Coordinates of C-alpha atoms in Angstrom, one line a residue:
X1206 CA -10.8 24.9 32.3
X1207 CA -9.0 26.9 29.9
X1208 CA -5.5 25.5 31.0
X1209 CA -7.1 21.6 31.0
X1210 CA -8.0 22.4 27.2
X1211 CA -4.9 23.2 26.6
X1212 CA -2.8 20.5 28.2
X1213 CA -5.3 18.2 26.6
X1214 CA -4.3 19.8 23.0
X1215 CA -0.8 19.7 24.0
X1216 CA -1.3 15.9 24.9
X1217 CA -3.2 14.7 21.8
X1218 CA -0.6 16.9 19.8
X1219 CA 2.5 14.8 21.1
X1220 CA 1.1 11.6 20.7
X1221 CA 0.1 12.2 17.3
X1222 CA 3.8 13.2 17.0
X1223 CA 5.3 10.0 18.3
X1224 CA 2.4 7.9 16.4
X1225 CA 4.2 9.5 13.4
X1226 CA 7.9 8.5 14.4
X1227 CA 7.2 5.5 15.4
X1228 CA 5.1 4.5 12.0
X1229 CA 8.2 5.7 10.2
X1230 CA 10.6 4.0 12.4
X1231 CA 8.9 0.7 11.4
X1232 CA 8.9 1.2 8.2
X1233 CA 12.3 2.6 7.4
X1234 CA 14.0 -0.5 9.8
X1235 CA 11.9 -2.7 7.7
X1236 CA 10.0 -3.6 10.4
X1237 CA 6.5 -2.1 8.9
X1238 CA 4.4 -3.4 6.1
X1239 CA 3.1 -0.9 3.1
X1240 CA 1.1 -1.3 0.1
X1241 CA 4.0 -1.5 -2.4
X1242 CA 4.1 0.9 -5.6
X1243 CA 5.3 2.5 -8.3
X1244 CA 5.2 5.7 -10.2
X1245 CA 3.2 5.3 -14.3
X1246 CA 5.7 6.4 -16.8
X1247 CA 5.6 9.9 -17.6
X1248 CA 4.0 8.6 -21.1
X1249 CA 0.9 7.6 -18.9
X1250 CA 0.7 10.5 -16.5
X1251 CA 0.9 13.1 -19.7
X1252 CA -2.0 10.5 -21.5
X1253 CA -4.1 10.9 -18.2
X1254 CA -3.9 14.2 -18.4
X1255 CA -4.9 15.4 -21.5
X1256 CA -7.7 17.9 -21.5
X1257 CA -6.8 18.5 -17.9
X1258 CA -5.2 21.9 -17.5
X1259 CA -5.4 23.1 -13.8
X1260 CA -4.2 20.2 -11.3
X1261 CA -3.6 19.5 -7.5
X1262 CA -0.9 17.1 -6.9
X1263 CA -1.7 14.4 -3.7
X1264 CA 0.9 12.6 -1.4
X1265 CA 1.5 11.6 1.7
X1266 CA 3.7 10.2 4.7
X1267 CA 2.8 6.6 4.7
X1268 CA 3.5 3.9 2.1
X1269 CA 3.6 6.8 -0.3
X1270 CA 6.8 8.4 0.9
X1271 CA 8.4 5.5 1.6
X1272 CA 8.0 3.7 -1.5
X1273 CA 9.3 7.0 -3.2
X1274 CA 6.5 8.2 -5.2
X1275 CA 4.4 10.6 -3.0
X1276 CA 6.7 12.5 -0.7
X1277 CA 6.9 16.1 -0.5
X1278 CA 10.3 15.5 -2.9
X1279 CA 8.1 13.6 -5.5
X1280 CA 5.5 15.8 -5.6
X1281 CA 7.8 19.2 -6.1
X1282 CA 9.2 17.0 -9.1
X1283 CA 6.1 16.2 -10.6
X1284 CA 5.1 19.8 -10.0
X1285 CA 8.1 20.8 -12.5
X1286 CA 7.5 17.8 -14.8
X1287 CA 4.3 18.8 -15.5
X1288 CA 4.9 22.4 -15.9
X1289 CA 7.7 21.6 -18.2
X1290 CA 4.8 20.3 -20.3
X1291 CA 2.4 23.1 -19.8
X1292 CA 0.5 22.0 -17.2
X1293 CA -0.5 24.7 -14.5
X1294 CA -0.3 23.0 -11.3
X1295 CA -1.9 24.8 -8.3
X1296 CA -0.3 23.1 -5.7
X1297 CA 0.0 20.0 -3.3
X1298 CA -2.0 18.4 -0.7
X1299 CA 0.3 16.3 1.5
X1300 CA -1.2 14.1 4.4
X1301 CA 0.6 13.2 7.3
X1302 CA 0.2 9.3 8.1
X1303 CA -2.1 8.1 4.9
X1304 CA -4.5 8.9 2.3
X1305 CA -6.5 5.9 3.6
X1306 CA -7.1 7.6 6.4
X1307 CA -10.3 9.8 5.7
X1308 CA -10.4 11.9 8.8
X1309 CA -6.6 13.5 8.2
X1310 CA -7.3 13.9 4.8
X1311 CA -10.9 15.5 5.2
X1312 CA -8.4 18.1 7.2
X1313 CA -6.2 18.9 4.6
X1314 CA -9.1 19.1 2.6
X1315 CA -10.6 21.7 4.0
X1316 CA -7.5 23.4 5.0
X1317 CA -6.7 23.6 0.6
X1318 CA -10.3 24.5 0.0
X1319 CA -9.9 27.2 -2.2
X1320 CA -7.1 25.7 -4.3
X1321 CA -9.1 22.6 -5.1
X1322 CA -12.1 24.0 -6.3
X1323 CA -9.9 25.2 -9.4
X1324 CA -8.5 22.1 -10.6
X1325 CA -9.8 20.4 -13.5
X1326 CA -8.3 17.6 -11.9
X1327 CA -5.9 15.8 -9.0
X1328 CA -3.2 13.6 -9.9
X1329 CA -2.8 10.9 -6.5
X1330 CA 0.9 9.8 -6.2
X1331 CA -0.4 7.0 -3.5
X1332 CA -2.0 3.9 -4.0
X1333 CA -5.7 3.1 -5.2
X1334 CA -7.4 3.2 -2.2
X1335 CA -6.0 6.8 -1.7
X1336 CA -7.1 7.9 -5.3
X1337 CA -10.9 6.0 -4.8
X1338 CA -11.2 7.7 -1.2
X1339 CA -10.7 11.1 -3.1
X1340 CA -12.7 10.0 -5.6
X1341 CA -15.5 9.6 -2.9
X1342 CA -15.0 12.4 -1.0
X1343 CA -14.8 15.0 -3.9
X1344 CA -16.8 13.9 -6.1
X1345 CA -17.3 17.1 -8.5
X1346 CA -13.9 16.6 -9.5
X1347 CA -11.9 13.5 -11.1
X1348 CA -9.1 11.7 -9.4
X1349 CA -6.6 10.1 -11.5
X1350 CA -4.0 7.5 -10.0
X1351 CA 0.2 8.2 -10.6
X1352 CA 0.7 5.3 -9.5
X1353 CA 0.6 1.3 -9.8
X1354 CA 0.1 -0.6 -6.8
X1355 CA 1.5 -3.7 -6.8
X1356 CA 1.3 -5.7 -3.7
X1357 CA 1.5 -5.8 0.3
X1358 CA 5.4 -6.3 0.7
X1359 CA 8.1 -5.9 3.3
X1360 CA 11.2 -3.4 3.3
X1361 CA 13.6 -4.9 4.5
X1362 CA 15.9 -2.2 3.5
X1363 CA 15.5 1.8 1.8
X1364 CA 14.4 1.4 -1.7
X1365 CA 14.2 -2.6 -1.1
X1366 CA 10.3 -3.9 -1.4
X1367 CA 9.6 -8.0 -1.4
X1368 CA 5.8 -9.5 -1.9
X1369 CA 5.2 -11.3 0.6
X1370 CA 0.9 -11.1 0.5
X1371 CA -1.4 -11.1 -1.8
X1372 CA -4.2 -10.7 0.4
X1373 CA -6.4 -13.7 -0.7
X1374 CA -8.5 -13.4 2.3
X1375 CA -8.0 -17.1 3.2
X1376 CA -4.3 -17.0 5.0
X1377 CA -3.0 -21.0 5.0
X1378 CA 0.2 -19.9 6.6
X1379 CA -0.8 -22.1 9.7
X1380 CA 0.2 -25.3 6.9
X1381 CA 2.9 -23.7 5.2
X1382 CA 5.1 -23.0 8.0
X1383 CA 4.6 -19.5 7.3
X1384 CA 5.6 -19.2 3.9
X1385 CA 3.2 -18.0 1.3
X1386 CA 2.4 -20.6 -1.3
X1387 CA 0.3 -18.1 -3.5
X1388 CA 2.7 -15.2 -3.0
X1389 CA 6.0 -16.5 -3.2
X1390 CA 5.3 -19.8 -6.0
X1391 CA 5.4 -18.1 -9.3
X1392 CA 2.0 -20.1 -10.3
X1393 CA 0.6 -19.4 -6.9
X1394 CA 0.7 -24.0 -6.5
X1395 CA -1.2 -24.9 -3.4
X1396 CA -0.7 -28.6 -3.8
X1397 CA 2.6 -28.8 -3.6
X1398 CA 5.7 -27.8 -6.8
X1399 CA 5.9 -27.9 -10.1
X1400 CA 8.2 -29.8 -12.2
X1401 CA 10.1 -27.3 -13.4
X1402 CA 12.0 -26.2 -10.2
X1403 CA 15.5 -27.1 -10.1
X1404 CA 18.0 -27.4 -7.4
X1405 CA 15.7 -25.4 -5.2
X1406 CA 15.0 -22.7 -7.6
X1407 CA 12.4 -21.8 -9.3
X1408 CA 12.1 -22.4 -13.6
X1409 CA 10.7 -19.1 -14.0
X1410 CA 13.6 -16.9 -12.4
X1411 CA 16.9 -18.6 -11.8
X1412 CA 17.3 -16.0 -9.0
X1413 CA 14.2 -17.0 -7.1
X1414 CA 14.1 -19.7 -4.5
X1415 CA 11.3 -22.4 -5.2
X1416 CA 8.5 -21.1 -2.4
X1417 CA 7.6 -24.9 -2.2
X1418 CA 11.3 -25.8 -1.4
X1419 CA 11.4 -23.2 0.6
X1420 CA 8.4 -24.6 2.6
X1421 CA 9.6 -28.1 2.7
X1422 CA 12.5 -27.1 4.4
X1423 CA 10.7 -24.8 6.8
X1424 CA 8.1 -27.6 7.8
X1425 CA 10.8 -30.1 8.5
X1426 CA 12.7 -27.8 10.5
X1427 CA 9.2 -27.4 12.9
X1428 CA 8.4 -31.2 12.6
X1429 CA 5.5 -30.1 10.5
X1430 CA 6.3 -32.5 7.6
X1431 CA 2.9 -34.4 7.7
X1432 CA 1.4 -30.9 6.2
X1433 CA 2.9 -30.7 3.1
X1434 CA 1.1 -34.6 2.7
X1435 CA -2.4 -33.2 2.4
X1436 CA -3.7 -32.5 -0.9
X1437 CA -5.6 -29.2 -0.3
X1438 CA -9.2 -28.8 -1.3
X1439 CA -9.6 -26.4 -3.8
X1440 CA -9.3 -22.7 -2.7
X1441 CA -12.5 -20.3 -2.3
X1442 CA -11.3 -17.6 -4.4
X1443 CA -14.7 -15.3 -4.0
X1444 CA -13.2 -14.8 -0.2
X1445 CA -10.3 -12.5 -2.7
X1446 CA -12.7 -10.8 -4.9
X1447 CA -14.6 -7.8 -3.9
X1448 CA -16.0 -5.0 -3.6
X1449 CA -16.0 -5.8 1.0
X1450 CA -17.0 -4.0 3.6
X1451 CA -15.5 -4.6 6.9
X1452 CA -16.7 -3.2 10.2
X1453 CA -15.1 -3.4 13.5
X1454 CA -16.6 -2.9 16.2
X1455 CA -15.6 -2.1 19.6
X1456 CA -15.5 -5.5 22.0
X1457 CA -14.7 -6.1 25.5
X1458 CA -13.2 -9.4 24.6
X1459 CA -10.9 -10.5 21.8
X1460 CA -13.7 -12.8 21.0
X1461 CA -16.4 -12.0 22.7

């Protein structure tokens, strides 16, 4: 019995390895997706932090490394940043995979125990949801965001993010031959362009191709033309606004 424990461990162990390379794989060959941030200025973090003398730093593999702002690199800097301005900072909690993922961090939790029940404060150098998770899970003390999350983008190369999804909660990609019309258009026009675009670009950014060029283009080339005819009835923005709850549950079927 003793041995089958052990081979179990050792089994559950590796695959939680390879989960790990592979999520990074994906994302570093711009093959993954990630919530897409950025770090505050240091004006903001110091602002956030006044009154605050004790703080634990939080990070973590995910979208947080790889956007550069909450790796174990980023969070060593921040811990001399902040000490440079007299900040005592009692250490790091670093999360392998994601802060959004409540049952790795509840482990790393527990594992800095000690440490966190001395902070005045944590300072999360990951998105939102990682910051509101803490927020829920440690109530007594206050969690303050590093960062700015700005959207659900691609990486299609190291230190190269593009928006792609706003996450609307009503996808009409099915019309627009796959191309975002809220994301990409910079007035989010779901009824076709506006008269500003010129010579396929768009009036805001002389950089930027028009999205709605873009998808004229891409529905011809699928003789999906007759699409781009419809005038669109007016979008159910309360599907975008929360607070939501979502539940999964476990199915035999796909859509049983």
């Amino acid at each position: 019995m003793a041995r089958l424990n052990v081979s179990t461990s050792f089994v559950l162990c590796i695959q939680g390895h390879l989960f790990s390379i592979r999520l990074f794989m994906e994302i570093i060959l711009g093959l993954g997706r990630m919530i897409v941030m950025e770090l505050k200025s240091k004006e903001d973090i110091l602002e956030m932090l006044e009154g605050y003398e004790k703080i634990v730093l939080f990070g973590d593999s995910g979208c947080a490394q790889m956007c550069d702002v909450g790796g174990i690199l980023q969070l060593e800097d921040m811990t001399d940043f902040l000490a440079d301005h007299g900040k005592d900072v009692l250490g790091y909690v670093f999360v392998e995979g994601g802060l959004c993922d409540e049952f790795a961090t509840k482990q790393e939790l527990e594992k800095h125990k000690n440490m966190l029940e001395e902070a005045d404060a944590f300072l999360v150098q990951a998105c939102g949801v990682a910051t509101q998770n803490l927020t829920e899970m440690v109530p007594e003390k206050i969690s303050l965001p590093a960062v700015d999350s700005d959207f659900l983008g691609t990486m299609p190369e190291r230190f190269h993010h593009d928006e792609r999804c706003s996450m609307c909660g009503e996808c009409v990609l099915d019309l627009t031959g796959g191309i975002c019309p809220i994301t990409r258009c910079a007035k989010g026009l779901l009824n076709g362009p506006c008269g500003g675009s010129m010579d396929g670009m768009c009036e805001r950014d002389e950089d930027t191709e028009c999205a709605w060029q873009l998808i004229y283009d891409r529905l011809r080339e699928i003789d999906k033309l007759d699409n781009i005819k419809r005038i669109w009835e007016m979008k159910d923005w309360s599907k975008k606004h929360g607070p939501k709850t979502i539940v999964h549950e476990a199915k035999d079927a796909l859509f049983q």
